[in-house]
Amino acid sequence: MAKFTDFYKDNLLSSTRFESGVVHIGRDETNDLSIDSLAFAPAHAAVILHNSESIIKQLNADFPLMINGQRHSKHLLKNGDTITIGKHRIIYNHAEPSSLIQQHIPKQAPENQKNQLTLPEANLQIMPGKHIGHIVSLKKNMTRIGNESAGIIIVTRRKDGYFASVLKPDDRIKINDRALTDKSQLLKNSDTILINNTPMQFSYTKTS
């Protein structure tokens, strides 16, 4: 259980609790913790919640992740840690189940609906060239593809689908022949991603 309290210039903006999973933080509105500030990258950081531990990871090297005044790329969060981004301060607190407000606890899905709430597995398959047919599995919460010279795309697995984003706008990275901007884009079955002049097709491996 974790609570993130966002302050802007010492003014309280929000306090959000999460029970488990991965909490995505960034400027893009598709993030779990979305903050409309240019100091944030579209996909800035991700916090992996696991039992009593919460590990935060930097997603964009061009946007620093400052925790308790020090720069980190990965950090095990402790109760009361302060994440500083621009003029925002996000206070992390480990929240015990008993302290959670009832309306913030997700309701347990009925047994017969669980399969409907499970996100289908997906992959990217290289279409032409010497690596034709090669499959990149998207089982991880975040899959990073590419390199600095060719451009980098990040495919994030979230509860409502697979989202593609770039560390910074790059005309060489396209989805269905359209350049991917600094906004995350929801991937649809059979979408084509072009990176380093190599087309890759997104597809679900099974139906939900």
Short mmCIF file of C-alpha atoms in Angstrom, two decimals:
data_model
loop_
_atom_site.label_atom_id
_atom_site.label_comp_id
_atom_site.label_asym_id
_atom_site.label_seq_id
_atom_site.Cartn_x
_atom_site.Cartn_y
_atom_site.Cartn_z
CA MET A 1 0.00 0.00 0.00
CA ALA A 2 1.36 3.44 -0.86
CA LYS A 3 0.25 7.04 -0.67
CA PHE A 4 1.60 9.86 -2.83
CA THR A 5 0.89 13.44 -1.74
CA ASP A 6 1.61 16.14 -4.32
CA PHE A 7 2.50 19.69 -3.27
CA TYR A 8 3.08 22.63 -5.62
CA LYS A 9 4.93 25.53 -3.99
CA ASP A 10 3.90 24.07 -0.60
CA ASN A 11 0.23 24.02 -1.63
CA LEU A 12 -1.46 20.63 -1.37
CA LEU A 13 -2.78 19.50 -4.75
CA SER A 14 -3.67 15.84 -4.29
CA SER A 15 -3.23 12.76 -2.18
CA THR A 16 -3.59 9.41 -3.93
CA ARG A 17 -3.39 5.87 -2.60
CA PHE A 18 -2.49 2.71 -4.48
CA GLU A 19 -2.85 -0.86 -3.30
CA SER A 20 -0.46 -2.74 -5.58
CA GLY A 21 1.01 -2.99 -9.07
CA VAL A 22 2.95 -0.29 -10.93
CA VAL A 23 2.28 3.43 -10.47
CA HIS A 24 3.25 5.50 -13.51
CA ILE A 25 4.18 9.15 -12.91
CA GLY A 26 4.45 11.75 -15.66
CA ARG A 27 2.99 14.61 -17.64
CA ASP A 28 0.90 12.48 -19.98
CA GLU A 29 -2.71 12.16 -18.86
CA THR A 30 -2.60 8.37 -19.22
CA ASN A 31 -0.29 8.09 -16.19
CA ASP A 32 -1.66 6.85 -12.88
CA LEU A 33 -0.27 10.00 -11.26
CA SER A 34 -0.55 12.65 -13.97
CA ILE A 35 0.92 16.10 -13.28
CA ASP A 36 0.52 18.86 -15.85
CA SER A 37 3.96 20.44 -15.69
CA LEU A 38 6.74 20.76 -18.27
CA ALA A 39 9.19 19.75 -15.54
CA PHE A 40 7.80 16.22 -15.89
CA ALA A 41 8.55 13.94 -18.82
CA PRO A 42 5.50 12.39 -20.50
CA ALA A 43 6.64 9.15 -18.84
CA HIS A 44 8.84 10.32 -15.96
CA ALA A 45 9.04 7.49 -13.43
CA ALA A 46 7.43 4.24 -12.38
CA VAL A 47 6.98 2.90 -8.87
CA ILE A 48 6.75 -0.86 -8.46
CA LEU A 49 4.68 -1.73 -5.39
CA HIS A 50 5.49 -5.15 -3.96
CA ASN A 51 4.29 -6.11 -0.47
CA SER A 52 5.97 -3.65 1.87
CA GLU A 53 8.53 -2.39 -0.67
CA SER A 54 8.20 0.36 -3.24
CA ILE A 55 10.93 0.83 -5.83
CA ILE A 56 10.95 3.93 -8.04
CA LYS A 57 12.70 3.91 -11.42
CA GLN A 58 13.60 6.82 -13.70
CA LEU A 59 12.18 6.45 -17.22
CA ASN A 60 13.76 9.41 -18.99
CA ALA A 61 17.43 10.31 -18.61
CA ASP A 62 16.74 13.87 -19.82
CA PHE A 63 14.42 14.52 -16.86
CA PRO A 64 16.15 14.08 -13.47
CA LEU A 65 14.58 12.14 -10.63
CA MET A 66 15.47 13.86 -7.36
CA ILE A 67 14.74 12.07 -4.09
CA ASN A 68 15.57 13.78 -0.80
CA GLY A 69 17.76 16.22 -2.72
CA GLN A 70 19.84 13.57 -4.49
CA ARG A 71 19.61 12.33 -8.06
CA HIS A 72 18.65 8.69 -8.56
CA SER A 73 17.87 6.37 -11.46
CA LYS A 74 16.51 3.71 -9.10
CA HIS A 75 15.66 3.96 -5.42
CA LEU A 76 13.97 1.94 -2.69
CA LEU A 77 11.44 4.37 -1.26
CA LYS A 78 11.21 4.81 2.49
CA ASN A 79 8.40 6.33 4.49
CA GLY A 80 8.50 10.12 4.19
CA ASP A 81 10.81 10.26 1.15
CA THR A 82 10.38 13.40 -0.95
CA ILE A 83 10.40 13.24 -4.75
CA THR A 84 11.19 16.71 -6.12
CA ILE A 85 10.39 17.52 -9.76
CA GLY A 86 10.40 21.17 -10.75
CA LYS A 87 8.28 23.05 -8.20
CA HIS A 88 6.39 19.90 -7.23
CA ARG A 89 7.13 17.85 -4.13
CA ILE A 90 5.64 14.37 -3.94
CA ILE A 91 5.74 12.82 -0.48
CA TYR A 92 5.75 9.03 -0.34
CA ASN A 93 4.20 7.22 2.60
CA HIS A 94 3.74 3.54 3.18
CA ALA A 95 0.05 3.13 4.02
CA GLU A 96 -1.18 0.21 6.10
CA PRO A 97 -4.44 -1.37 4.90
CA SER A 98 -6.25 -0.30 8.03
CA SER A 99 -5.45 3.35 7.36
CA LEU A 100 -6.90 3.38 3.85
CA ILE A 101 -10.09 5.26 3.22
CA GLN A 102 -12.71 2.78 2.12
CA GLN A 103 -13.59 4.45 -1.17
CA HIS A 104 -9.98 4.27 -2.32
CA ILE A 105 -9.80 0.47 -2.01
CA PRO A 106 -10.62 -1.21 -5.33
CA LYS A 107 -13.47 -3.68 -5.00
CA GLN A 108 -12.69 -7.36 -5.53
CA ALA A 109 -13.96 -8.52 -8.89
CA PRO A 110 -16.40 -11.44 -8.89
CA GLU A 111 -14.75 -14.75 -9.81
CA ASN A 112 -16.62 -14.97 -13.12
CA GLN A 113 -15.39 -11.51 -14.18
CA LYS A 114 -11.68 -11.92 -13.41
CA ASN A 115 -10.80 -13.18 -16.86
CA GLN A 116 -12.53 -10.17 -18.40
CA LEU A 117 -10.29 -7.83 -16.40
CA THR A 118 -7.04 -9.58 -17.38
CA LEU A 119 -5.07 -7.73 -20.02
CA PRO A 120 -4.22 -10.09 -22.90
CA GLU A 121 -0.54 -10.76 -23.55
CA ALA A 122 0.94 -9.05 -26.60
CA ASN A 123 4.13 -8.87 -28.64
CA LEU A 124 5.91 -7.04 -31.44
CA GLN A 125 6.97 -9.00 -34.52
CA ILE A 126 9.64 -7.79 -36.95
CA MET A 127 8.17 -7.81 -40.44
CA PRO A 128 10.97 -7.56 -43.11
CA GLY A 129 14.76 -7.85 -43.19
CA LYS A 130 17.21 -10.42 -41.85
CA HIS A 131 15.36 -10.62 -38.52
CA ILE A 132 11.96 -11.19 -40.12
CA GLY A 133 9.59 -13.05 -37.83
CA HIS A 134 11.57 -12.25 -34.68
CA ILE A 135 9.19 -11.66 -31.77
CA VAL A 136 9.64 -9.20 -28.91
CA SER A 137 7.50 -10.24 -25.95
CA LEU A 138 5.71 -7.47 -24.01
CA LYS A 139 5.22 -9.42 -20.77
CA LYS A 140 7.14 -6.88 -18.67
CA ASN A 141 5.51 -3.74 -17.32
CA MET A 142 7.91 -1.72 -19.46
CA THR A 143 9.76 -2.79 -22.60
CA ARG A 144 12.45 -0.49 -23.98
CA ILE A 145 13.32 -0.85 -27.68
CA GLY A 146 16.02 0.93 -29.69
CA ASN A 147 19.11 2.93 -28.78
CA GLU A 148 20.26 6.53 -28.52
CA SER A 149 21.44 6.70 -32.15
CA ALA A 150 18.25 5.21 -33.63
CA GLY A 151 15.72 6.50 -31.12
CA ILE A 152 14.14 4.79 -28.14
CA ILE A 153 10.52 3.74 -27.72
CA ILE A 154 9.00 2.46 -24.49
CA VAL A 155 5.98 0.16 -24.50
CA THR A 156 4.22 0.22 -21.15
CA ARG A 157 1.76 -2.44 -20.06
CA ARG A 158 -1.07 -0.90 -18.06
CA LYS A 159 -4.41 -2.12 -16.81
CA ASP A 160 -6.23 -0.52 -19.74
CA GLY A 161 -3.87 -1.53 -22.55
CA TYR A 162 -0.38 -1.21 -24.04
CA PHE A 163 0.91 2.34 -24.50
CA ALA A 164 3.84 3.49 -26.64
CA SER A 165 5.86 6.58 -25.76
CA VAL A 166 9.23 8.12 -26.62
CA LEU A 167 11.84 9.67 -24.37
CA LYS A 168 11.73 12.71 -26.64
CA PRO A 169 9.96 13.48 -29.94
CA ASP A 170 11.70 11.69 -32.81
CA ASP A 171 10.48 11.71 -36.43
CA ARG A 172 12.23 8.39 -37.00
CA ILE A 173 9.79 6.62 -34.69
CA LYS A 174 6.35 6.22 -36.22
CA ILE A 175 3.12 4.38 -35.56
CA ASN A 176 1.11 3.66 -38.69
CA ASP A 177 3.33 6.12 -40.65
CA ARG A 178 2.69 8.95 -38.17
CA ALA A 179 5.51 10.29 -35.99
CA LEU A 180 5.09 9.54 -32.30
CA THR A 181 4.98 12.78 -30.30
CA ASP A 182 5.59 13.30 -26.60
CA LYS A 183 2.14 11.87 -25.84
CA SER A 184 1.62 8.21 -25.04
CA GLN A 185 -0.41 6.33 -27.64
CA LEU A 186 -2.63 3.34 -27.00
CA LEU A 187 -1.61 0.48 -29.27
CA LYS A 188 -4.25 -1.39 -31.22
CA ASN A 189 -4.07 -4.84 -32.74
CA SER A 190 -2.04 -4.85 -36.00
CA ASP A 191 -0.57 -1.35 -35.45
CA THR A 192 2.82 -0.96 -37.15
CA ILE A 193 5.70 0.65 -35.25
CA LEU A 194 8.66 1.91 -37.28
CA ILE A 195 11.94 2.29 -35.41
CA ASN A 196 15.43 2.44 -36.96
CA ASN A 197 13.76 1.85 -40.35
CA THR A 198 12.50 -1.51 -39.11
CA PRO A 199 8.73 -2.08 -39.05
CA MET A 200 7.32 -4.12 -36.19
CA GLN A 201 3.70 -5.20 -35.91
CA PHE A 202 1.89 -5.09 -32.57
CA SER A 203 -0.54 -7.92 -31.89
CA TYR A 204 -2.26 -9.68 -29.04
CA THR A 205 -1.19 -13.27 -28.52
CA LYS A 206 -4.57 -14.29 -27.21
CA THR A 207 -8.04 -12.79 -26.89
CA SER A 208 -9.42 -11.59 -23.59
#
